[in-house]
Tab-separated table of C-alpha atoms in Angstrom:
chain	number	residue	atom	x	y	z
A	290	GLN	CA	-11.606	16.406	2.387
A	291	LYS	CA	-9.762	12.930	2.163
A	292	GLU	CA	-6.789	13.445	-0.210
A	293	VAL	CA	-7.840	10.046	-2.081
A	294	GLU	CA	-11.150	8.545	-1.830
A	295	GLN	CA	-12.831	5.130	-2.701
A	296	ASN	CA	-16.643	3.815	-1.688
A	297	SER	CA	-15.432	1.443	0.842
A	298	GLY	CA	-18.412	-0.442	-0.520
A	299	PRO	CA	-19.189	-3.760	-0.068
A	300	LEU	CA	-19.820	-3.657	-3.979
A	301	SER	CA	-21.256	-7.391	-4.601
A	302	VAL	CA	-21.764	-8.460	-8.384
A	303	PRO	CA	-22.427	-11.951	-9.915
A	304	GLU	CA	-19.964	-14.068	-11.347
A	305	GLY	CA	-19.243	-13.259	-15.128
A	306	ALA	CA	-20.304	-9.734	-14.690
A	307	ILE	CA	-18.139	-6.447	-14.620
A	308	ALA	CA	-16.798	-4.945	-11.557
A	309	SER	CA	-16.362	-1.227	-11.525
A	310	LEU	CA	-14.223	0.303	-8.814
A	311	ASN	CA	-13.646	4.122	-8.585
A	312	CYS	CA	-11.265	6.457	-7.167
A	313	THR	CA	-10.866	10.087	-6.860
A	314	TYR	CA	-8.255	12.234	-5.560
A	315	SER	CA	-7.550	15.724	-4.651
A	316	ASP	CA	-3.876	16.674	-5.815
A	317	ARG	CA	-4.280	17.938	-9.046
A	318	GLY	CA	-0.797	17.739	-9.566
A	319	SER	CA	-0.738	13.852	-9.197
A	320	GLN	CA	1.313	12.037	-11.942
A	321	SER	CA	0.775	8.171	-11.650
A	322	PHE	CA	-1.950	5.903	-10.465
A	323	PHE	CA	-1.970	2.255	-8.830
A	324	TRP	CA	-4.358	-0.287	-8.397
A	325	TYR	CA	-3.685	-2.928	-5.747
A	326	ARG	CA	-5.676	-5.935	-4.725
A	327	GLN	CA	-5.296	-7.080	-1.138
A	328	TYR	CA	-6.823	-10.533	-0.076
A	329	SER	CA	-8.190	-10.966	3.667
A	330	GLY	CA	-4.946	-10.813	6.122
A	331	LYS	CA	-2.508	-10.611	3.075
A	332	SER	CA	-0.627	-7.883	2.001
A	333	PRO	CA	-1.602	-5.750	-1.091
A	334	GLU	CA	-0.416	-6.871	-4.678
A	335	LEU	CA	0.032	-4.592	-7.495
A	336	ILE	CA	-2.729	-5.238	-10.210
A	337	MET	CA	-1.542	-2.276	-12.729
A	338	PHE	CA	-0.749	1.408	-12.753
A	339	ILE	CA	-1.750	4.229	-15.330
A	340	TYR	CA	-0.316	7.595	-16.011
A	341	SER	CA	-1.812	8.614	-19.089
A	342	ASN	CA	-5.592	9.852	-19.834
A	343	GLY	CA	-7.217	7.175	-21.223
A	344	ASP	CA	-7.529	3.142	-20.694
A	345	LYS	CA	-5.196	0.842	-20.258
A	346	GLU	CA	-5.950	-2.820	-20.373
A	347	ASP	CA	-4.212	-5.941	-18.975
A	348	GLY	CA	-5.841	-9.276	-19.484
A	349	ARG	CA	-9.332	-9.150	-17.782
A	350	PHE	CA	-8.422	-5.680	-16.365
A	351	THR	CA	-9.252	-2.149	-17.507
A	352	ALA	CA	-7.457	0.975	-15.679
A	353	GLN	CA	-9.282	4.428	-16.788
A	354	LEU	CA	-7.672	7.635	-15.763
A	355	ASN	CA	-9.646	11.211	-16.178
A	356	LYS	CA	-6.692	13.848	-14.852
A	357	ALA	CA	-9.878	16.545	-15.414
A	358	SER	CA	-12.004	14.926	-13.845
A	359	GLN	CA	-9.343	13.605	-10.978
A	360	TYR	CA	-11.071	10.444	-11.396
A	361	VAL	CA	-9.398	6.853	-11.817
A	362	SER	CA	-11.397	3.503	-11.958
A	363	LEU	CA	-10.507	-0.331	-12.328
A	364	LEU	CA	-12.900	-2.256	-14.581
A	365	ILE	CA	-12.818	-5.897	-13.948
A	366	ARG	CA	-14.457	-8.246	-16.695
A	367	ASP	CA	-15.621	-11.642	-16.377
A	368	SER	CA	-15.789	-11.354	-12.564
A	369	GLN	CA	-14.975	-14.747	-10.694
A	370	PRO	CA	-15.233	-15.295	-7.226
A	371	SER	CA	-11.399	-15.341	-6.817
A	372	ASP	CA	-11.199	-11.682	-7.369
A	373	SER	CA	-13.560	-11.361	-4.136
A	374	ALA	CA	-10.753	-8.848	-2.176
A	375	THR	CA	-10.112	-5.259	-1.205
A	376	TYR	CA	-9.068	-3.049	-4.055
A	377	LEU	CA	-6.690	-0.177	-3.101
A	378	CYS	CA	-5.818	2.742	-5.202
A	379	ALA	CA	-2.628	4.893	-4.592
A	380	VAL	CA	-1.973	8.375	-5.674
A	381	LYS	CA	1.625	8.998	-6.617
A	382	GLY	CA	3.098	12.812	-7.638
A	383	GLY	CA	2.287	16.142	-6.892
A	384	THR	CA	2.982	17.454	-4.003
A	385	SER	CA	3.280	14.211	-2.065
A	386	TYR	CA	6.506	13.984	-4.598
A	387	GLY	CA	7.488	9.958	-4.625
A	388	LYS	CA	5.435	8.611	-1.995
A	389	LEU	CA	2.079	6.944	-2.393
A	390	THR	CA	-1.208	8.049	-1.052
A	391	PHE	CA	-3.520	5.205	-0.498
A	392	GLY	CA	-7.709	5.228	-0.374
A	393	GLN	CA	-9.211	3.268	2.229
A	394	GLY	CA	-10.019	0.535	-0.400
A	395	THR	CA	-13.268	-1.137	-1.884
A	396	ILE	CA	-14.372	-4.443	-0.816
A	397	LEU	CA	-15.555	-6.390	-3.702
A	398	THR	CA	-17.442	-9.374	-3.645
A	399	VAL	CA	-18.049	-11.769	-6.344
A	400	HIS	CA	-20.718	-14.233	-5.758
A	401	PRO	CA	-21.371	-17.741	-7.733
B	151	ASP	CA	14.384	-15.692	-5.497
B	152	GLY	CA	13.472	-11.960	-5.462
B	153	GLY	CA	11.207	-10.263	-3.148
B	154	ILE	CA	10.529	-8.733	0.297
B	155	THR	CA	10.916	-10.621	3.525
B	156	GLN	CA	9.249	-9.845	6.882
B	157	SER	CA	9.717	-11.151	10.195
B	158	PRO	CA	8.048	-12.382	12.087
B	159	LYS	CA	5.116	-13.147	10.843
B	160	TYR	CA	3.298	-12.594	14.102
B	161	LEU	CA	4.553	-10.029	17.290
B	162	PHE	CA	3.455	-9.912	20.658
B	163	ARG	CA	4.728	-6.928	22.564
B	164	LYS	CA	4.320	-6.222	25.863
B	165	GLU	CA	3.372	-2.805	28.183
B	166	GLY	CA	6.547	-0.534	27.948
B	167	GLN	CA	8.630	-2.938	25.216
B	168	ASN	CA	10.086	-1.800	22.269
B	169	VAL	CA	9.885	-4.423	19.376
B	170	THR	CA	11.780	-4.275	16.328
B	171	LEU	CA	10.240	-5.641	12.844
B	172	SER	CA	12.436	-6.667	10.302
B	173	CYS	CA	12.117	-5.699	6.595
B	174	GLU	CA	15.184	-7.177	4.125
B	175	GLN	CA	14.747	-6.759	0.149
B	176	ASN	CA	16.902	-8.392	-2.791
B	177	LEU	CA	15.245	-5.977	-5.887
B	178	ASN	CA	18.109	-3.487	-5.710
B	179	HIS	CA	15.613	-1.194	-4.740
B	180	ASP	CA	16.848	2.179	-3.588
B	181	ALA	CA	13.565	3.348	-1.472
B	182	MET	CA	11.843	1.458	1.221
B	183	TYR	CA	8.642	1.954	2.799
B	184	TRP	CA	6.831	1.055	6.436
B	185	TYR	CA	3.148	1.445	6.476
B	186	ARG	CA	0.456	0.424	8.961
B	187	GLN	CA	-2.690	-0.851	8.111
B	188	ASP	CA	-5.753	-0.921	10.760
B	189	PRO	CA	-8.944	-3.081	10.374
B	190	GLY	CA	-11.232	-2.062	7.272
B	191	GLN	CA	-8.488	1.275	6.779
B	192	GLY	CA	-6.000	2.511	4.016
B	193	LEU	CA	-2.302	2.371	4.506
B	194	ARG	CA	-0.420	5.339	6.159
B	195	LEU	CA	2.752	5.712	5.955
B	196	ILE	CA	5.078	5.737	9.228
B	197	TYR	CA	8.971	6.078	7.435
B	198	TYR	CA	10.472	6.410	4.480
B	199	SER	CA	14.195	5.898	2.924
B	200	GLN	CA	14.904	6.924	-0.431
B	201	ILE	CA	18.970	6.114	0.275
B	202	VAL	CA	21.170	4.290	2.689
B	203	ASN	CA	21.587	5.999	5.628
B	204	ASP	CA	18.728	8.862	5.153
B	205	PHE	CA	14.910	8.709	5.920
B	206	GLN	CA	12.008	10.855	6.362
B	207	LYS	CA	8.893	10.632	8.722
B	208	GLY	CA	5.622	9.974	6.992
B	209	ASP	CA	1.851	10.807	8.299
B	210	ILE	CA	2.199	8.925	11.724
B	211	ALA	CA	6.175	8.662	12.541
B	212	GLU	CA	5.217	9.198	16.389
B	213	GLY	CA	6.275	6.547	18.582
B	214	TYR	CA	8.395	4.714	15.494
B	215	SER	CA	12.171	4.664	14.737
B	216	VAL	CA	14.279	3.176	11.762
B	217	SER	CA	17.242	2.508	10.628
B	218	ARG	CA	18.611	2.505	6.839
B	219	GLU	CA	22.498	1.105	7.339
B	220	LYS	CA	22.535	-1.384	4.269
B	221	LYS	CA	20.396	-0.800	0.832
B	222	GLU	CA	19.029	-4.349	1.432
B	223	SER	CA	17.416	-3.553	5.083
B	224	PHE	CA	15.278	-1.016	6.553
B	225	PRO	CA	13.976	-2.480	10.353
B	226	LEU	CA	11.413	-0.797	12.180
B	227	THR	CA	11.243	-0.317	15.801
B	228	VAL	CA	7.561	0.143	17.479
B	229	THR	CA	8.481	2.058	20.776
B	230	SER	CA	6.495	2.291	24.226
B	231	ALA	CA	5.962	5.657	23.000
B	232	GLN	CA	3.501	4.199	20.411
B	233	LYS	CA	0.136	3.704	22.826
B	234	ASN	CA	-1.625	1.832	20.007
B	235	PRO	CA	0.730	-0.208	18.396
B	236	THR	CA	-2.204	-3.302	17.193
B	237	ALA	CA	-1.929	-3.332	13.592
B	238	PHE	CA	-0.809	-4.994	10.490
B	239	TYR	CA	2.872	-3.410	9.654
B	240	LEU	CA	3.670	-3.546	5.885
B	241	CYS	CA	7.176	-2.908	4.451
B	242	ALA	CA	7.386	-2.095	0.682
B	243	SER	CA	10.387	-1.221	-1.626
B	244	SER	CA	10.332	0.906	-5.120
B	245	GLY	CA	12.342	0.888	-8.322
B	246	GLY	CA	12.052	0.501	-11.706
B	247	PHE	CA	10.748	3.713	-14.332
B	248	GLU	CA	7.494	4.210	-12.354
B	249	GLU	CA	8.910	3.591	-8.862
B	250	THR	CA	6.212	1.004	-8.569
B	251	GLN	CA	5.987	-0.041	-4.627
B	252	TYR	CA	5.916	-3.830	-4.226
B	253	PHE	CA	5.145	-5.450	-0.558
B	254	GLY	CA	6.333	-7.721	1.789
B	255	PRO	CA	4.184	-10.288	3.378
B	256	GLY	CA	3.504	-8.229	6.785
B	257	THR	CA	3.884	-8.401	10.494
B	258	ARG	CA	0.916	-8.606	12.753
B	259	LEU	CA	1.440	-6.774	15.778
B	260	LEU	CA	-0.357	-7.477	19.007
B	261	VAL	CA	-0.118	-6.148	22.338
B	262	LEU	CA	-0.303	-8.570	25.284
């Protein structure tokens, strides 16, 4: 079982729709959760992090965390073609101490 | 202008050659990391350092070496023992309350 799992996609949504990206993790002791966006050929850039159960909103982005289900998600409202990228979920804490463990990423395509 | 710099952007390695990738940060972060990314894959941790003059192996350290003589610098050497070095190499550093990791622009290593 992979430690951090994401659906590799591609996930295709129309412009203006809500894109929902999901991530599950196996280490129940994990403490912090990060979402990164990576454009093709570029390095990952941080979108947001979450460490408490519930929702955390930042502009068009909402991160949702459910530690009981070991599940974290990222919602992108009013999706734009510029949101087309690979989205990486990363998990820290528990047995991995300060290190991040990354999922393989979900490719998102937003079509006009 | 704070950030993480990596050089070169592209690097070509001949058979049997050691090559060194540079990573410098001026964010005053204590921890630094090296990741490898293969096409369509997530990030895999090569080495990390939480303090000057100390570093630990990550998940795929074989064929690589690092040093951490200064807080700002964390160079990675890809040795001839690494038989499949072609990949995108990412350096990161972390700091702040959540030890959030930020990435440099990356170095793409190709084998001639």
